[in-house]
Structures are given as C-alpha cells and as structure tokens.
Amino acid sequence: LVAKVAAEARVGERHRVRAGVEAVRYDLDYYSSQLTTQAGAEAYVESPSRKALFVDYALPLSAITLGAGLRYDHFRSNASRPDFPRISTAPGFDPANPTAGFTADEGHGQLSPSLHASFAAGPRLTLRGGVGRRAAVPDFALLLAGINSDLSVTNGIARYILSH
C-alpha cells in the first residue's frame, strides 16, 4: 500500500519548491517446512513500513533548470524477536502470552541529498541528469530469516551463533 501527498509552490518569478510525504506498508506472509519434520521450519507474518519526507527546489534559467532535493526515509520492520533461547516446551513458557519477552526491532533512517539539472535542447527534446543518494529497502527474506527461533521446531542455535 503506497500513499503520497505533495504540494508545489512558486516563490517569486523563478523559484519553485515542492514538498511532501510518502508512506508505504508491506504485508508479508511466509511459511516453509519439510513434509515429515519441523526442523528448520520458517514462518512469519509481518507488516514492515517506510515513511519519507521530501523537499525539492528548482530554479529555471531559460532553457536550463537547476535543482536540489533532500529526502528523509525511515524504515521499520515492525517485527519483534524472541529473547534467546526461545523454547515453547520449556518450563515457564506462558501459552496465554506467547510473545512475552519479545523485543521489537529498531527503526532506521537515512537522509538523502540530490542535485539535478535539465536542458531543453528543442521543442520535443529535454536532456536530464542528476546525482544523489537514495535509501534502499532491505531484502525482507534476509531481514526476517530465523525470526521464529523456537528451538523446539527450528535450527535457531545455528542461526543465532552465525548472526552474533
């Protein structure tokens, strides 16, 4: 699901400013298991999200337009991970509150500047170029691998040792 709102304003004769917000929500469902055993099983249902604020400035100079932009992206996996070790058959496990002891993933943000220019080479030809930095959404399969580290059904020990 993607939602984006932007507004543009002219400041004086030459200056144009555009600002806006963007929100993206992903819905992920994944399950993988062997037919005869649950060892190595992988399952999760998560809803990661990304939010962004952006502003662009443009200065038209006859056939050339110069511009600059700034964008702030913030990503959250919205996942929570169990404290290690997590064993649903262990004494003290509360089936009425199976997520007790889970810790939510932290969000991450990045500021991305950009510069761009365009040149109207003719009535039907415009050349555009730019340079900038852009935040990338992580690979969800890598981000959520091993999230269900219940040692009674997964190989969580190996994943925990390899990831720490």
mmCIF file of C-alpha atoms in Angstrom:
data_model
loop_
_atom_site.group_PDB
_atom_site.id
_atom_site.type_symbol
_atom_site.label_atom_id
_atom_site.label_comp_id
_atom_site.label_asym_id
_atom_site.label_seq_id
_atom_site.Cartn_x
_atom_site.Cartn_y
_atom_site.Cartn_z
ATOM 1 C CA LEU A 1 0.000 0.000 0.000
ATOM 2 C CA VAL A 2 1.521 3.343 -1.061
ATOM 3 C CA ALA A 3 0.278 6.817 -0.141
ATOM 4 C CA LYS A 4 1.957 10.020 -1.318
ATOM 5 C CA VAL A 5 0.994 13.673 -0.987
ATOM 6 C CA ALA A 6 2.971 16.601 -2.390
ATOM 7 C CA ALA A 7 2.434 20.323 -2.833
ATOM 8 C CA GLU A 8 4.276 22.737 -5.118
ATOM 9 C CA ALA A 9 4.620 26.491 -4.656
ATOM 10 C CA ARG A 10 6.207 29.236 -6.687
ATOM 11 C CA VAL A 11 8.294 31.739 -4.765
ATOM 12 C CA GLY A 12 8.731 34.818 -6.899
ATOM 13 C CA GLU A 13 9.117 34.594 -10.668
ATOM 14 C CA ARG A 14 11.746 31.841 -10.866
ATOM 15 C CA HIS A 15 11.792 29.703 -7.735
ATOM 16 C CA ARG A 16 9.732 26.513 -7.354
ATOM 17 C CA VAL A 17 9.543 24.481 -4.151
ATOM 18 C CA ARG A 18 7.856 21.098 -3.813
ATOM 19 C CA ALA A 19 7.410 19.266 -0.500
ATOM 20 C CA GLY A 20 5.594 16.140 0.517
ATOM 21 C CA VAL A 21 5.276 12.937 2.482
ATOM 22 C CA GLU A 22 5.174 9.306 1.449
ATOM 23 C CA ALA A 23 4.115 6.194 3.352
ATOM 24 C CA VAL A 24 4.487 2.565 2.251
ATOM 25 C CA ARG A 25 3.239 -0.541 4.035
ATOM 26 C CA TYR A 26 4.165 -4.079 3.020
ATOM 27 C CA ASP A 27 2.239 -7.220 4.054
ATOM 28 C CA LEU A 28 4.393 -10.365 4.202
ATOM 29 C CA ASP A 29 3.279 -13.943 4.875
ATOM 30 C CA TYR A 30 5.825 -16.745 4.621
ATOM 31 C CA TYR A 31 5.904 -20.410 5.597
ATOM 32 C CA SER A 32 8.434 -23.097 4.724
ATOM 33 C CA SER A 33 8.790 -26.566 6.233
ATOM 34 C CA GLN A 34 9.683 -30.165 5.400
ATOM 35 C CA LEU A 35 6.855 -32.674 4.912
ATOM 36 C CA THR A 36 7.985 -35.058 7.639
ATOM 37 C CA THR A 37 9.701 -32.804 10.202
ATOM 38 C CA GLN A 38 9.504 -29.269 11.532
ATOM 39 C CA ALA A 39 13.279 -28.984 11.933
ATOM 40 C CA GLY A 40 14.414 -25.920 10.006
ATOM 41 C CA ALA A 41 10.861 -24.603 9.640
ATOM 42 C CA GLU A 42 10.485 -20.906 8.850
ATOM 43 C CA ALA A 43 7.299 -18.875 9.287
ATOM 44 C CA TYR A 44 6.382 -15.228 9.771
ATOM 45 C CA VAL A 45 3.578 -12.733 9.211
ATOM 46 C CA GLU A 46 4.919 -9.172 9.298
ATOM 47 C CA SER A 47 3.999 -5.678 8.074
ATOM 48 C CA PRO A 48 7.150 -3.569 7.518
ATOM 49 C CA SER A 49 6.660 0.147 6.813
ATOM 50 C CA ARG A 50 8.570 3.044 5.291
ATOM 51 C CA LYS A 51 7.852 6.741 5.738
ATOM 52 C CA ALA A 52 9.526 9.631 3.951
ATOM 53 C CA LEU A 53 9.596 13.423 3.961
ATOM 54 C CA PHE A 54 10.969 15.217 0.915
ATOM 55 C CA VAL A 55 11.571 18.708 -0.425
ATOM 56 C CA ASP A 56 12.799 19.789 -3.876
ATOM 57 C CA TYR A 57 13.899 23.187 -5.139
ATOM 58 C CA ALA A 58 14.037 24.148 -8.833
ATOM 59 C CA LEU A 59 15.437 27.278 -10.478
ATOM 60 C CA PRO A 60 14.524 27.645 -14.185
ATOM 61 C CA LEU A 61 17.044 29.720 -16.193
ATOM 62 C CA SER A 62 15.619 29.926 -19.747
ATOM 63 C CA ALA A 63 16.466 26.535 -21.357
ATOM 64 C CA ILE A 64 18.299 25.187 -18.259
ATOM 65 C CA THR A 65 16.696 24.241 -14.946
ATOM 66 C CA LEU A 66 18.850 23.585 -11.875
ATOM 67 C CA GLY A 67 17.537 21.796 -8.811
ATOM 68 C CA ALA A 68 18.342 20.296 -5.455
ATOM 69 C CA GLY A 69 16.440 17.962 -3.191
ATOM 70 C CA LEU A 70 16.511 16.465 0.260
ATOM 71 C CA ARG A 71 14.690 13.320 1.381
ATOM 72 C CA TYR A 72 14.481 11.612 4.761
ATOM 73 C CA ASP A 73 13.430 7.927 4.769
ATOM 74 C CA HIS A 74 12.593 5.960 7.908
ATOM 75 C CA PHE A 75 12.145 2.159 7.765
ATOM 76 C CA ARG A 76 10.713 -0.158 10.421
ATOM 77 C CA SER A 77 10.404 -3.928 10.078
ATOM 78 C CA ASN A 78 7.635 -3.854 12.730
ATOM 79 C CA ALA A 79 8.892 -7.297 13.736
ATOM 80 C CA SER A 80 9.634 -8.490 17.234
ATOM 81 C CA ARG A 81 12.176 -11.151 18.060
ATOM 82 C CA PRO A 82 12.201 -13.560 20.973
ATOM 83 C CA ASP A 83 14.897 -13.440 23.607
ATOM 84 C CA PHE A 84 17.332 -16.293 23.090
ATOM 85 C CA PRO A 85 16.750 -19.149 23.686
ATOM 86 C CA ARG A 86 13.061 -19.490 22.898
ATOM 87 C CA ILE A 87 11.616 -22.947 23.561
ATOM 88 C CA SER A 88 7.811 -23.288 23.646
ATOM 89 C CA THR A 89 8.134 -26.590 25.516
ATOM 90 C CA ALA A 90 10.336 -25.075 28.260
ATOM 91 C CA PRO A 91 9.092 -24.645 31.836
ATOM 92 C CA GLY A 92 7.818 -21.105 32.401
ATOM 93 C CA PHE A 93 6.539 -20.633 28.840
ATOM 94 C CA ASP A 94 3.106 -18.992 29.026
ATOM 95 C CA PRO A 95 0.801 -20.085 26.179
ATOM 96 C CA ALA A 96 -1.615 -17.285 27.155
ATOM 97 C CA ASN A 97 1.130 -14.728 26.431
ATOM 98 C CA PRO A 98 3.486 -16.381 23.901
ATOM 99 C CA THR A 99 5.195 -13.102 22.953
ATOM 100 C CA ALA A 100 6.290 -12.245 26.488
ATOM 101 C CA GLY A 101 9.977 -11.391 26.367
ATOM 102 C CA PHE A 102 9.982 -10.366 22.703
ATOM 103 C CA THR A 103 11.950 -7.271 21.695
ATOM 104 C CA ALA A 104 10.797 -5.001 18.848
ATOM 105 C CA ASP A 105 13.252 -4.245 16.030
ATOM 106 C CA GLU A 106 14.583 -0.693 15.952
ATOM 107 C CA GLY A 107 13.775 1.593 13.033
ATOM 108 C CA HIS A 108 16.439 3.078 10.771
ATOM 109 C CA GLY A 109 16.533 6.430 8.983
ATOM 110 C CA GLN A 110 18.629 7.974 6.220
ATOM 111 C CA LEU A 111 18.948 11.499 4.834
ATOM 112 C CA SER A 112 19.433 11.586 1.046
ATOM 113 C CA PRO A 113 20.530 14.755 -0.808
ATOM 114 C CA SER A 114 20.349 15.154 -4.605
ATOM 115 C CA LEU A 115 21.292 17.607 -7.362
ATOM 116 C CA HIS A 116 19.703 17.620 -10.797
ATOM 117 C CA ALA A 117 19.594 19.652 -13.998
ATOM 118 C CA SER A 118 17.658 19.657 -17.235
ATOM 119 C CA PHE A 119 18.253 21.293 -20.609
ATOM 120 C CA ALA A 120 15.526 21.922 -23.181
ATOM 121 C CA ALA A 121 17.508 21.059 -26.331
ATOM 122 C CA GLY A 122 14.495 21.512 -28.594
ATOM 123 C CA PRO A 123 10.712 21.724 -28.552
ATOM 124 C CA ARG A 124 10.390 17.926 -28.150
ATOM 125 C CA LEU A 125 13.729 17.009 -26.563
ATOM 126 C CA THR A 126 14.797 17.614 -22.954
ATOM 127 C CA LEU A 127 18.061 16.249 -21.535
ATOM 128 C CA ARG A 128 18.027 15.467 -17.818
ATOM 129 C CA GLY A 129 20.759 14.442 -15.425
ATOM 130 C CA GLY A 130 21.342 14.220 -11.734
ATOM 131 C CA VAL A 131 23.302 12.764 -8.891
ATOM 132 C CA GLY A 132 22.069 11.776 -5.474
ATOM 133 C CA ARG A 133 21.739 9.212 -2.778
ATOM 134 C CA ARG A 134 18.660 7.056 -2.211
ATOM 135 C CA ALA A 135 17.733 4.800 0.690
ATOM 136 C CA ALA A 136 17.037 1.183 -0.258
ATOM 137 C CA VAL A 137 14.504 -1.131 1.331
ATOM 138 C CA PRO A 138 16.262 -4.212 2.788
ATOM 139 C CA ASP A 139 15.753 -7.726 1.451
ATOM 140 C CA PHE A 140 12.813 -8.954 3.550
ATOM 141 C CA ALA A 141 13.864 -12.621 3.341
ATOM 142 C CA LEU A 142 17.273 -11.788 4.840
ATOM 143 C CA LEU A 143 15.820 -9.361 7.379
ATOM 144 C CA LEU A 144 13.296 -11.860 8.738
ATOM 145 C CA ALA A 145 15.281 -15.100 8.370
ATOM 146 C CA GLY A 146 15.317 -17.034 11.623
ATOM 147 C CA ILE A 147 12.819 -14.716 13.324
ATOM 148 C CA ASN A 148 10.934 -17.720 14.730
ATOM 149 C CA SER A 149 13.816 -19.169 16.704
ATOM 150 C CA ASP A 150 11.793 -21.603 18.788
ATOM 151 C CA LEU A 151 14.415 -24.289 19.387
ATOM 152 C CA SER A 152 11.770 -26.993 19.543
ATOM 153 C CA VAL A 153 10.990 -26.583 15.806
ATOM 154 C CA THR A 154 13.813 -24.625 14.145
ATOM 155 C CA ASN A 155 17.560 -24.615 13.854
ATOM 156 C CA GLY A 156 17.727 -21.363 15.837
ATOM 157 C CA ILE A 157 21.006 -22.200 17.591
ATOM 158 C CA ALA A 158 22.987 -22.210 14.348
ATOM 159 C CA ARG A 159 21.303 -19.012 13.134
ATOM 160 C CA TYR A 160 21.891 -17.262 16.471
ATOM 161 C CA ILE A 161 25.581 -18.197 16.548
ATOM 162 C CA LEU A 162 26.083 -17.173 12.907
ATOM 163 C CA SER A 163 24.319 -13.829 13.324
ATOM 164 C CA HIS A 164 26.088 -12.713 16.542
#
